[in-house]
C-alpha positions as a Markdown table, in Angstrom:
| # | Residue | x | y | z |
|---|---|---|---|---|
| 1 | Unk | 9.1 | -5.0 | -18.6 |
| 2 | Unk | 9.6 | -1.1 | -18.8 |
| 3 | Unk | 13.0 | -1.3 | -18.5 |
| 4 | Unk | 15.8 | -4.3 | -18.8 |
| 5 | Unk | 19.3 | -5.0 | -19.5 |
| 6 | Unk | 20.1 | -5.9 | -23.0 |
| 7 | Unk | 22.1 | -8.8 | -21.7 |
| 8 | Unk | 20.1 | -9.8 | -18.7 |
| 9 | Unk | 22.6 | -10.3 | -16.5 |
| 10 | Unk | 22.5 | -9.4 | -12.7 |
| 11 | Unk | 24.6 | -9.4 | -9.6 |
| 12 | Unk | 23.8 | -10.3 | -5.8 |
| 13 | Unk | 22.4 | -7.1 | -4.2 |
| 14 | Unk | 25.1 | -6.5 | -1.7 |
| 15 | Unk | 27.5 | -6.7 | -4.7 |
| 16 | Unk | 25.3 | -3.9 | -6.4 |
| 17 | Unk | 24.8 | -1.8 | -3.0 |
| 18 | Unk | 29.0 | -1.8 | -2.9 |
| 19 | Unk | 28.7 | -0.5 | -6.4 |
| 20 | Unk | 26.3 | 2.2 | -6.0 |
| 21 | Unk | 28.6 | 3.0 | -3.0 |
| 22 | Unk | 31.9 | 3.4 | -5.1 |
| 23 | Unk | 30.3 | 5.3 | -7.5 |
| 24 | Unk | 28.8 | 7.6 | -5.1 |
| 25 | Unk | 31.9 | 8.1 | -3.1 |
| 26 | Unk | 34.0 | 8.8 | -6.4 |
| 27 | Unk | 31.4 | 11.6 | -7.5 |
| 28 | Unk | 31.9 | 13.2 | -3.9 |
| 29 | Unk | 35.2 | 12.8 | -3.5 |
| 30 | Unk | 36.5 | 13.9 | -6.9 |
| 31 | Unk | 33.7 | 16.2 | -7.7 |
| 32 | Unk | 33.3 | 14.4 | -11.2 |
| 33 | Unk | 30.0 | 15.0 | -12.4 |
| 34 | Unk | 29.9 | 12.8 | -15.3 |
| 35 | Unk | 29.8 | 9.7 | -12.8 |
| 36 | Unk | 26.4 | 7.9 | -13.6 |
| 37 | Unk | 23.6 | 7.6 | -11.0 |
| 38 | Unk | 23.7 | 3.9 | -10.2 |
| 39 | Unk | 19.9 | 2.6 | -10.2 |
| 40 | Unk | 19.7 | -0.7 | -8.8 |
| 41 | Unk | 16.5 | -3.0 | -10.3 |
| 42 | Unk | 14.7 | -5.6 | -8.7 |
| 43 | Unk | 11.5 | -7.1 | -7.6 |
| 44 | Unk | 9.8 | -5.8 | -4.4 |
| 45 | Unk | 10.9 | -7.1 | -1.2 |
| 46 | Unk | 14.8 | -7.5 | -2.0 |
| 47 | Unk | 15.9 | -5.5 | 0.7 |
| 48 | Unk | 17.2 | -3.0 | -1.1 |
| 49 | Unk | 16.3 | 0.0 | 1.1 |
| 50 | Unk | 17.5 | -1.8 | 4.5 |
| 51 | Unk | 20.6 | -3.2 | 3.4 |
| 52 | Unk | 21.7 | 0.3 | 1.4 |
| 53 | Unk | 21.6 | 1.5 | 5.4 |
| 54 | Unk | 23.6 | -1.6 | 6.4 |
| 55 | Unk | 26.2 | -1.4 | 3.7 |
| 56 | Unk | 26.4 | 2.6 | 4.0 |
| 57 | Unk | 27.3 | 2.3 | 7.3 |
| 58 | Unk | 30.4 | -0.3 | 6.9 |
| 59 | Unk | 31.5 | 2.2 | 4.6 |
| 60 | Unk | 31.7 | 4.7 | 7.3 |
| 61 | Unk | 28.8 | 6.9 | 5.3 |
| 62 | Unk | 25.7 | 8.6 | 6.5 |
| 63 | Unk | 22.2 | 7.5 | 4.7 |
| 64 | Unk | 19.0 | 8.9 | 4.4 |
| 65 | Unk | 16.5 | 7.5 | 1.7 |
| 66 | Unk | 13.8 | 9.6 | 0.5 |
| 67 | Unk | 10.5 | 7.8 | -1.5 |
| 68 | Unk | 10.2 | 10.0 | -4.6 |
| 69 | Unk | 7.8 | 7.5 | -6.4 |
| 70 | Unk | 5.7 | 8.2 | -3.8 |
| 71 | Unk | 6.0 | 12.2 | -3.0 |
| 72 | Unk | 3.6 | 14.7 | -5.1 |
| 73 | Unk | 5.5 | 17.1 | -7.5 |
| 74 | Unk | 4.6 | 20.3 | -4.9 |
| 75 | Unk | 6.6 | 18.4 | -2.5 |
| 76 | Unk | 9.8 | 18.3 | -4.2 |
| 77 | Unk | 9.9 | 21.0 | -6.7 |
| 78 | Unk | 10.9 | 25.2 | -5.6 |
| 79 | Unk | 7.9 | 26.6 | -5.8 |
| 80 | Unk | 7.6 | 30.2 | -7.6 |
| 81 | Unk | 7.2 | 33.2 | -5.6 |
| 82 | Unk | 6.7 | 36.4 | -7.4 |
| 83 | Unk | 7.5 | 39.7 | -6.0 |
| 84 | Unk | 6.2 | 42.9 | -7.4 |
| 85 | Unk | 9.2 | 45.8 | -6.8 |
| 86 | Unk | 8.0 | 49.3 | -7.5 |
| 87 | Unk | 10.4 | 50.9 | -9.7 |
| 88 | Unk | 10.6 | 54.6 | -7.6 |
| 89 | Unk | 11.3 | 56.3 | -10.6 |
| 90 | Unk | 8.5 | 55.2 | -12.9 |
| 91 | Unk | 6.4 | 54.1 | -10.1 |
| 92 | Unk | 5.7 | 50.9 | -12.0 |
| 93 | Unk | 5.9 | 47.4 | -10.9 |
| 94 | Unk | 8.8 | 45.3 | -11.4 |
| 95 | Unk | 8.1 | 41.4 | -11.3 |
| 96 | Unk | 10.6 | 39.0 | -10.3 |
| 97 | Unk | 10.4 | 35.1 | -9.4 |
| 98 | Unk | 11.9 | 33.8 | -6.7 |
| 99 | Unk | 11.8 | 29.7 | -6.3 |
| 100 | Unk | 11.6 | 28.6 | -2.8 |
| 101 | Unk | 13.9 | 26.1 | -1.7 |
| 102 | Unk | 12.3 | 22.3 | -1.4 |
| 103 | Unk | 11.7 | 21.0 | 2.1 |
| 104 | Unk | 13.9 | 17.5 | 0.9 |
| 105 | Unk | 16.7 | 20.0 | 0.0 |
| 106 | Unk | 16.9 | 21.5 | 3.5 |
| 107 | Unk | 16.9 | 17.9 | 5.2 |
| 108 | Unk | 19.8 | 16.4 | 2.8 |
| 109 | Unk | 21.8 | 19.9 | 4.1 |
| 110 | Unk | 20.6 | 19.1 | 7.7 |
| 111 | Unk | 21.7 | 15.3 | 7.3 |
| 112 | Unk | 24.8 | 16.3 | 5.6 |
| 113 | Unk | 26.2 | 18.5 | 8.6 |
| 114 | Unk | 26.5 | 15.2 | 10.6 |
| 115 | Unk | 28.5 | 13.0 | 8.4 |
| 116 | Unk | 31.8 | 13.2 | 6.4 |
| 117 | Unk | 29.8 | 11.7 | 3.5 |
| 118 | Unk | 25.9 | 11.3 | 2.9 |
| 119 | Unk | 24.4 | 9.1 | 0.6 |
| 120 | Unk | 21.1 | 9.6 | -0.5 |
| 121 | Unk | 18.7 | 7.0 | -1.9 |
| 122 | Unk | 16.0 | 7.9 | -4.1 |
| 123 | Unk | 13.7 | 5.2 | -3.3 |
| 124 | Unk | 10.9 | 3.6 | -5.7 |
| 125 | Unk | 11.9 | 5.6 | -8.4 |
| 126 | Unk | 10.1 | 3.6 | -10.9 |
| 127 | Unk | 7.1 | 4.9 | -9.4 |
| 128 | Unk | 8.1 | 8.7 | -10.7 |
| 129 | Unk | 6.1 | 10.4 | -12.8 |
| 130 | Unk | 7.6 | 12.2 | -15.9 |
| 131 | Unk | 7.3 | 15.4 | -14.3 |
| 132 | Unk | 9.2 | 14.3 | -11.4 |
| 133 | Unk | 11.7 | 12.5 | -13.4 |
| 134 | Unk | 12.3 | 16.2 | -14.8 |
| 135 | Unk | 13.4 | 17.3 | -11.0 |
| 136 | Unk | 15.6 | 14.0 | -11.0 |
| 137 | Unk | 17.4 | 15.4 | -14.5 |
| 138 | Unk | 18.4 | 18.7 | -12.9 |
| 139 | Unk | 19.4 | 17.2 | -9.8 |
| 140 | Unk | 21.7 | 14.5 | -11.5 |
| 141 | Unk | 23.1 | 17.2 | -13.9 |
| 142 | Unk | 23.5 | 20.2 | -11.8 |
| 143 | Unk | 23.3 | 18.9 | -8.3 |
| 144 | Unk | 20.9 | 21.4 | -7.8 |
| 145 | Unk | 17.5 | 22.5 | -7.9 |
| 146 | Unk | 16.4 | 26.0 | -9.2 |
| 147 | Unk | 19.8 | 27.6 | -8.0 |
| 148 | Unk | 19.5 | 25.8 | -4.7 |
| 149 | Unk | 22.8 | 23.7 | -4.6 |
| 150 | Unk | 23.3 | 20.5 | -2.7 |
| 151 | Unk | 25.7 | 20.0 | -0.4 |
| 152 | Unk | 29.3 | 18.8 | -2.3 |
| 153 | Unk | 29.4 | 15.9 | 0.4 |
| 154 | Unk | 26.4 | 14.1 | -0.8 |
| 155 | Unk | 25.7 | 12.1 | -3.6 |
| 156 | Unk | 22.2 | 10.1 | -5.2 |
| 157 | Unk | 21.5 | 6.4 | -5.9 |
| 158 | Unk | 18.4 | 5.2 | -6.9 |
| 159 | Unk | 16.4 | 1.8 | -6.2 |
| 160 | Unk | 13.2 | 0.3 | -8.2 |
| 161 | Unk | 11.5 | -2.0 | -10.1 |
| 162 | Unk | 10.8 | -2.9 | -13.6 |
| 163 | Unk | 7.9 | -4.5 | -14.4 |
| 164 | Unk | 4.1 | -3.0 | -14.7 |
| 165 | Unk | 2.9 | -5.4 | -11.9 |
| 166 | Unk | 4.8 | -2.7 | -9.7 |
| 167 | Unk | 3.5 | -0.2 | -11.4 |
| 168 | Unk | 6.4 | 1.2 | -13.1 |
| 169 | Unk | 6.2 | 4.0 | -15.2 |
| 170 | Unk | 8.6 | 4.4 | -18.6 |
| 171 | Unk | 11.7 | 6.2 | -17.5 |
| 172 | Unk | 12.8 | 8.6 | -19.4 |
| 173 | Unk | 15.8 | 8.4 | -22.4 |
| 174 | Unk | 17.3 | 11.7 | -21.1 |
| 175 | Unk | 17.0 | 9.9 | -17.2 |
| 176 | Unk | 18.5 | 6.6 | -18.4 |
| 177 | Unk | 21.4 | 8.2 | -20.2 |
| 178 | Unk | 22.6 | 9.9 | -16.7 |
| 179 | Unk | 22.0 | 6.8 | -14.6 |
| 180 | Unk | 23.6 | 3.3 | -14.6 |
| 181 | Unk | 21.0 | 0.7 | -13.9 |
| 182 | Unk | 21.6 | -3.1 | -13.4 |
| 183 | Unk | 19.8 | -5.5 | -12.0 |
| 184 | Unk | 20.1 | -7.3 | -8.3 |
| 185 | Unk | 19.0 | -10.1 | -6.4 |
| 186 | Unk | 18.9 | -11.0 | -2.9 |
| 187 | Unk | 21.6 | -13.2 | -1.8 |
| 188 | Unk | 19.8 | -16.2 | 0.7 |
| 189 | Unk | 23.3 | -16.8 | 2.3 |
| 190 | Unk | 24.3 | -13.1 | 3.1 |
| 191 | Unk | 20.7 | -12.0 | 3.9 |
| 192 | Unk | 20.6 | -14.8 | 7.1 |
| 193 | Unk | 24.4 | -13.9 | 8.2 |
| 194 | Unk | 23.9 | -10.0 | 7.8 |
| 195 | Unk | 20.3 | -9.7 | 8.8 |
| 196 | Unk | 18.4 | -12.6 | 9.7 |
| 197 | Unk | 20.6 | -13.6 | 12.5 |
| 198 | Unk | 21.8 | -10.2 | 14.0 |
| 199 | Unk | 18.0 | -9.1 | 14.3 |
| 200 | Unk | 16.9 | -12.6 | 15.8 |
| 201 | Unk | 14.3 | -13.5 | 13.0 |
| 202 | Unk | 12.0 | -15.8 | 14.2 |
| 203 | Unk | 13.9 | -19.8 | 14.6 |
| 204 | Unk | 11.5 | -21.6 | 12.4 |
| 205 | Unk | 11.0 | -19.2 | 9.7 |
| 206 | Unk | 14.9 | -18.8 | 9.4 |
| 207 | Unk | 15.4 | -22.6 | 10.3 |
| 208 | Unk | 13.3 | -23.5 | 7.0 |
| 209 | Unk | 14.8 | -20.7 | 4.8 |
| 210 | Unk | 18.3 | -21.8 | 5.7 |
| 211 | Unk | 17.7 | -25.1 | 4.3 |
| 212 | Unk | 19.2 | -25.3 | 0.6 |
| 213 | Unk | 16.2 | -27.3 | -1.0 |
| 214 | Unk | 13.8 | -24.0 | 0.3 |
| 215 | Unk | 15.9 | -21.8 | -1.3 |
| 216 | Unk | 13.6 | -21.3 | -4.4 |
| 217 | Unk | 11.0 | -19.9 | -1.7 |
| 218 | Unk | 13.5 | -17.1 | -0.4 |
| 219 | Unk | 12.9 | -14.6 | -3.2 |
| 220 | Unk | 10.0 | -16.3 | -5.6 |
| 221 | Unk | 9.1 | -14.6 | -9.1 |
| 222 | Unk | 7.0 | -11.3 | -8.8 |
| 223 | Unk | 3.1 | -11.6 | -8.9 |
| 224 | Unk | 0.2 | -10.0 | -7.5 |
| 225 | Unk | -0.6 | -12.8 | -5.2 |
| 226 | Unk | 1.5 | -13.0 | -2.1 |
| 227 | Unk | 5.3 | -14.2 | -3.0 |
| 228 | Unk | 8.3 | -15.1 | -0.8 |
| 229 | Unk | 10.9 | -12.4 | -0.4 |
| 230 | Unk | 13.4 | -11.1 | 2.2 |
| 231 | Unk | 10.7 | -8.5 | 3.4 |
| 232 | Unk | 7.6 | -11.1 | 2.9 |
| 233 | Unk | 9.7 | -13.7 | 5.4 |
| 234 | Unk | 10.8 | -11.0 | 7.6 |
| 235 | Unk | 7.1 | -10.0 | 8.1 |
| 236 | Unk | 5.7 | -13.8 | 8.4 |
| 237 | Unk | 8.7 | -14.2 | 11.1 |
| 238 | Unk | 7.4 | -11.1 | 13.0 |
| 239 | Unk | 3.9 | -11.7 | 13.0 |
| 240 | Unk | 4.9 | -15.3 | 14.5 |
| 241 | Unk | 6.6 | -14.1 | 16.8 |
| 242 | Unk | 3.8 | -11.6 | 17.9 |
| 243 | Unk | 1.0 | -13.9 | 17.9 |
| 244 | Unk | 2.6 | -16.6 | 19.2 |
| 245 | Unk | 2.3 | -14.6 | 22.9 |
| 246 | Unk | -1.4 | -15.1 | 22.4 |
| 247 | Unk | -1.9 | -18.3 | 19.6 |
| 248 | Unk | 0.2 | -21.7 | 20.2 |
| 249 | Unk | 0.6 | -22.6 | 16.4 |
| 250 | Unk | 1.7 | -25.9 | 17.1 |
| 251 | Unk | -1.9 | -26.5 | 17.8 |
| 252 | Unk | -4.1 | -24.2 | 15.8 |
| 253 | Unk | -2.7 | -25.0 | 12.3 |
| 254 | Unk | -5.4 | -22.9 | 10.5 |
| 255 | Unk | -4.5 | -19.8 | 12.0 |
| 256 | Unk | -1.0 | -20.8 | 11.1 |
| 257 | Unk | -1.7 | -21.8 | 7.5 |
| 258 | Unk | -3.8 | -18.4 | 7.3 |
| 259 | Unk | -1.2 | -16.4 | 7.9 |
| 260 | Unk | 1.6 | -17.9 | 6.2 |
| 261 | Unk | -0.4 | -17.9 | 2.9 |
| 262 | Unk | -0.9 | -14.1 | 3.3 |
| 263 | Unk | 3.0 | -13.6 | 3.1 |
| 264 | Unk | 4.3 | -16.3 | 0.7 |
| 265 | Unk | 2.8 | -18.5 | -2.4 |
| 266 | Unk | 0.8 | -21.4 | -2.0 |
| 267 | Unk | 4.1 | -23.7 | -2.9 |
| 268 | Unk | 6.1 | -21.9 | -0.4 |
| 269 | Unk | 2.8 | -22.0 | 2.2 |
| 270 | Unk | 2.7 | -25.8 | 1.5 |
| 271 | Unk | 6.3 | -26.7 | 2.1 |
| 272 | Unk | 6.5 | -24.5 | 5.2 |
| 273 | Unk | 3.2 | -26.2 | 6.7 |
| 274 | Unk | 4.6 | -29.5 | 5.9 |
| 275 | Unk | 7.9 | -28.4 | 7.8 |
| 276 | Unk | 6.0 | -27.4 | 10.7 |
| 277 | Unk | 3.7 | -30.3 | 10.9 |
| 278 | Unk | 6.5 | -32.6 | 11.6 |
| 279 | Unk | 8.7 | -30.0 | 13.6 |
| 280 | Unk | 5.2 | -29.3 | 15.9 |
| 281 | Unk | 5.2 | -32.8 | 16.7 |
| 282 | Unk | 8.7 | -34.0 | 18.0 |
| 283 | Unk | 8.5 | -35.1 | 21.5 |
| 284 | Unk | 11.7 | -32.9 | 23.0 |
| 285 | Unk | 10.1 | -32.5 | 26.8 |
| 286 | Unk | 10.3 | -36.5 | 26.9 |
| 287 | Unk | 13.5 | -36.8 | 24.5 |
| 288 | Unk | 15.2 | -34.4 | 26.8 |
| 289 | Unk | 13.8 | -36.2 | 30.0 |
| 290 | Unk | 14.4 | -39.4 | 29.4 |
| 291 | Unk | 17.7 | -39.3 | 26.4 |
| 292 | Unk | 16.1 | -41.7 | 24.6 |
| 293 | Unk | 15.0 | -40.9 | 21.0 |
| 294 | Unk | 14.4 | -43.1 | 17.5 |
| 295 | Unk | 16.7 | -41.7 | 14.4 |
| 296 | Unk | 14.0 | -39.2 | 12.6 |
| 297 | Unk | 13.2 | -40.9 | 8.8 |
| 298 | Unk | 14.2 | -38.8 | 5.8 |
| 299 | Unk | 11.4 | -36.7 | 5.8 |
| 300 | Unk | 11.3 | -35.9 | 9.5 |
| 301 | Unk | 15.2 | -35.7 | 10.1 |
| 302 | Unk | 15.4 | -31.9 | 9.5 |
| 303 | Unk | 12.1 | -30.5 | 11.2 |
| 304 | Unk | 13.2 | -33.2 | 14.4 |
| 305 | Unk | 17.1 | -31.3 | 14.5 |
| 306 | Unk | 15.2 | -27.7 | 14.5 |
| 307 | Unk | 12.8 | -28.5 | 17.1 |
| 308 | Unk | 15.2 | -30.0 | 19.5 |
| 309 | Unk | 17.5 | -26.9 | 19.2 |
| 310 | Unk | 14.7 | -25.0 | 19.8 |
| 311 | Unk | 13.9 | -26.5 | 23.0 |
| 312 | Unk | 17.6 | -26.3 | 24.2 |
| 313 | Unk | 17.8 | -22.8 | 23.3 |
| 314 | Unk | 14.7 | -22.2 | 25.2 |
| 315 | Unk | 16.0 | -23.9 | 28.3 |
| 316 | Unk | 19.1 | -22.1 | 28.1 |
| 317 | Unk | 17.1 | -18.8 | 28.1 |
| 318 | Unk | 15.0 | -19.8 | 31.4 |
| 319 | Unk | 18.4 | -21.2 | 32.9 |
| 320 | Unk | 19.9 | -17.8 | 32.9 |
| 321 | Unk | 16.9 | -15.9 | 33.7 |
| 322 | Unk | 16.0 | -18.2 | 36.7 |
| 323 | Unk | 19.8 | -18.6 | 38.2 |
| 324 | Unk | 21.3 | -15.2 | 36.9 |
| 325 | Unk | 24.2 | -17.5 | 35.9 |
| 326 | Unk | 24.7 | -19.0 | 39.6 |
| 327 | Unk | 25.0 | -22.4 | 39.2 |
| 328 | Unk | 25.9 | -23.1 | 42.7 |
| 329 | Unk | 23.2 | -21.3 | 44.0 |
| 330 | Unk | 20.6 | -23.4 | 41.9 |
| 331 | Unk | 21.6 | -27.4 | 41.9 |
| 332 | Unk | 18.5 | -28.7 | 40.7 |
| 333 | Unk | 18.1 | -26.1 | 37.8 |
| 334 | Unk | 21.9 | -26.9 | 37.3 |
| 335 | Unk | 21.7 | -30.4 | 36.3 |
| 336 | Unk | 18.8 | -30.2 | 34.7 |
| 337 | Unk | 20.5 | -28.2 | 32.4 |
| 338 | Unk | 23.5 | -30.5 | 32.4 |
| 339 | Unk | 21.4 | -33.5 | 31.4 |
| 340 | Unk | 19.9 | -31.5 | 27.9 |
| 341 | Unk | 23.1 | -30.6 | 26.9 |
| 342 | Unk | 24.3 | -34.3 | 27.3 |
| 343 | Unk | 21.1 | -35.3 | 25.5 |
| 344 | Unk | 21.8 | -32.5 | 22.9 |
| 345 | Unk | 25.2 | -33.6 | 22.0 |
| 346 | Unk | 24.0 | -37.2 | 21.7 |
| 347 | Unk | 21.7 | -35.9 | 19.1 |
| 348 | Unk | 24.7 | -34.2 | 17.2 |
| 349 | Unk | 26.7 | -37.2 | 17.5 |
| 350 | Unk | 24.2 | -39.4 | 16.1 |
| 351 | Unk | 23.7 | -37.0 | 13.2 |
| 352 | Unk | 27.3 | -36.7 | 12.4 |
| 353 | Unk | 27.6 | -40.5 | 12.3 |
| 354 | Unk | 24.5 | -40.7 | 9.9 |
| 355 | Unk | 26.9 | -38.2 | 7.7 |
| 356 | Unk | 24.0 | -35.3 | 8.0 |
| 357 | Unk | 26.7 | -32.7 | 8.3 |
| 358 | Unk | 24.5 | -29.8 | 7.1 |
| 359 | Unk | 22.1 | -30.5 | 9.4 |
| 360 | Unk | 24.3 | -31.1 | 12.5 |
| 361 | Unk | 26.2 | -27.4 | 11.3 |
| 362 | Unk | 22.7 | -25.9 | 11.1 |
| 363 | Unk | 21.7 | -26.7 | 14.5 |
| 364 | Unk | 25.0 | -25.7 | 15.7 |
| 365 | Unk | 25.2 | -22.5 | 14.1 |
| 366 | Unk | 21.2 | -21.7 | 15.1 |
| 367 | Unk | 22.4 | -22.0 | 18.6 |
| 368 | Unk | 25.7 | -20.2 | 18.7 |
| 369 | Unk | 24.5 | -17.2 | 16.8 |
| 370 | Unk | 20.8 | -16.9 | 18.4 |
| 371 | Unk | 20.0 | -13.2 | 19.5 |
| 372 | Unk | 19.4 | -14.3 | 23.0 |
| 373 | Unk | 21.7 | -11.2 | 25.3 |
| 374 | Unk | 22.1 | -12.0 | 28.9 |
| 375 | Unk | 22.9 | -8.7 | 30.8 |
| 376 | Unk | 24.7 | -9.3 | 34.3 |
| 377 | Unk | 26.3 | -6.6 | 36.7 |
| 378 | Unk | 25.9 | -4.4 | 33.3 |
| 379 | Unk | 27.4 | -6.9 | 31.0 |
| 380 | Unk | 25.7 | -8.1 | 28.2 |
| 381 | Unk | 26.7 | -11.9 | 27.2 |
| 382 | Unk | 25.7 | -13.3 | 23.6 |
| 383 | Unk | 24.4 | -16.9 | 23.5 |
| 384 | Unk | 28.1 | -17.9 | 22.4 |
| 385 | Unk | 29.5 | -16.0 | 25.6 |
| 386 | Unk | 27.3 | -18.4 | 27.8 |
| 387 | Unk | 28.4 | -21.4 | 26.2 |
| 388 | Unk | 31.4 | -20.8 | 26.6 |
| 389 | Unk | 31.2 | -19.8 | 30.4 |
| 390 | Unk | 29.3 | -22.6 | 30.7 |
| 391 | Unk | 32.0 | -24.9 | 29.2 |
| 392 | Unk | 34.8 | -24.0 | 31.3 |
| 393 | Unk | 33.2 | -24.8 | 34.4 |
| 394 | Unk | 32.3 | -28.5 | 32.8 |
| 395 | Unk | 28.6 | -27.4 | 32.6 |
| 396 | Unk | 28.5 | -28.9 | 29.0 |
| 397 | Unk | 29.1 | -32.5 | 28.1 |
| 398 | Unk | 32.5 | -32.1 | 26.4 |
| 399 | Unk | 31.5 | -34.6 | 23.7 |
| 400 | Unk | 29.3 | -31.3 | 22.5 |
| 401 | Unk | 32.9 | -29.0 | 22.0 |
| 402 | Unk | 34.8 | -32.3 | 20.3 |
| 403 | Unk | 31.5 | -32.7 | 17.8 |
| 404 | Unk | 31.8 | -29.3 | 16.9 |
| 405 | Unk | 35.4 | -29.4 | 16.6 |
| 406 | Unk | 34.4 | -32.5 | 14.0 |
| 407 | Unk | 31.5 | -30.9 | 12.5 |
| 408 | Unk | 34.4 | -28.1 | 11.6 |
| 409 | Unk | 35.7 | -30.1 | 9.1 |
| 410 | Unk | 32.8 | -31.0 | 7.3 |
| 411 | Unk | 31.7 | -28.4 | 4.2 |
| 412 | Unk | 28.5 | -27.1 | 3.9 |
| 413 | Unk | 27.0 | -23.3 | 3.4 |
| 414 | Unk | 26.9 | -23.1 | 7.3 |
| 415 | Unk | 30.6 | -23.8 | 8.2 |
| 416 | Unk | 32.2 | -20.0 | 7.8 |
| 417 | Unk | 29.7 | -18.8 | 10.5 |
| 418 | Unk | 30.1 | -21.6 | 12.5 |
| 419 | Unk | 33.9 | -21.0 | 12.4 |
| 420 | Unk | 33.6 | -17.3 | 13.2 |
| 421 | Unk | 31.7 | -18.6 | 16.5 |
| 422 | Unk | 34.2 | -21.4 | 17.3 |
| 423 | Unk | 37.3 | -18.9 | 17.2 |
| 424 | Unk | 35.2 | -16.6 | 19.8 |
| 425 | Unk | 34.8 | -19.0 | 22.0 |
| 426 | Unk | 38.2 | -20.8 | 21.9 |
């Protein structure tokens, strides 16, 4: 490790970001230059950059990121321009030096004019050479570079990694003394609720990560081989979404394994493939057509509930796109979806009877918080809105909402999400 706190303590990334923002705002509002520059340290792929933008907006601040570690010295330094003025009395040249303002300073000024307060993230700071760090030294100390002042309504914070595997350079002691370095890690529950669900992450990937037993694969130890992290799981989810337009992964397991293994560790790949193998074999069409199913085994019950939930979601989306929510004009499609909901409610009820509270709640949260939006007459309806409208016309089996109410009494890591959605539809 190039740098590590002596006590080895760490806090969640979103909490660490709020600390950084609080210190930055103190520096701006009180003009107190002794406030240290927050420096968040974690393994790669934790989501520091993306979440910084989210947390900044939540605090009503502007945000911009400068990847200092990937820029050259000439890009960020103020280059000298030598003037040679002729003295009219002596006819001799009097050279003088003018420092040309670096482009990134102009960029900060332009962005600062759009916001009351601007937070500037110096990203991948661990890659900065000693020469680049000296520029930071002047920025942190004087809030200026070679006499070019930075806007008073901006403040810096930094993010980086700490291991030689990530190419970390030694951070100069003069820089560390001006910083507040601390270790952060991504919190899975926060990431799922505030990023993954919000951005409609692939439901299979999201469902795999949502289960507590798979938490160790969410942010795996740093390695030169692929490892699981918020970034790599997002890459996998997006890759599956794009490639599924052409590849049927339920049949082409080799290609699926190739893609998964390129994103996460070998053990995470094995666990994901074991889950997907069962998921792909659940006979969802026959289950919803006949209403008959066998309660799955201990090994199968997780993949089973995710498969039937995903199929229900696809049926809801198909119904909305086909009927435009006009159930009277499409009686056949309406009855089909009614029957689908009846079967789904029966499955949820069975899971609850078998004390599978975590899995029933996970299924309901995946349903209610799905990213799909239906637009009609220039008005947008979320999945929760759609379910509410369908329930108003007795479209959905009444057992479903009673089961949701029952599930709400159970404790699990998903219950807070479910409760917030219930409030929206009551």
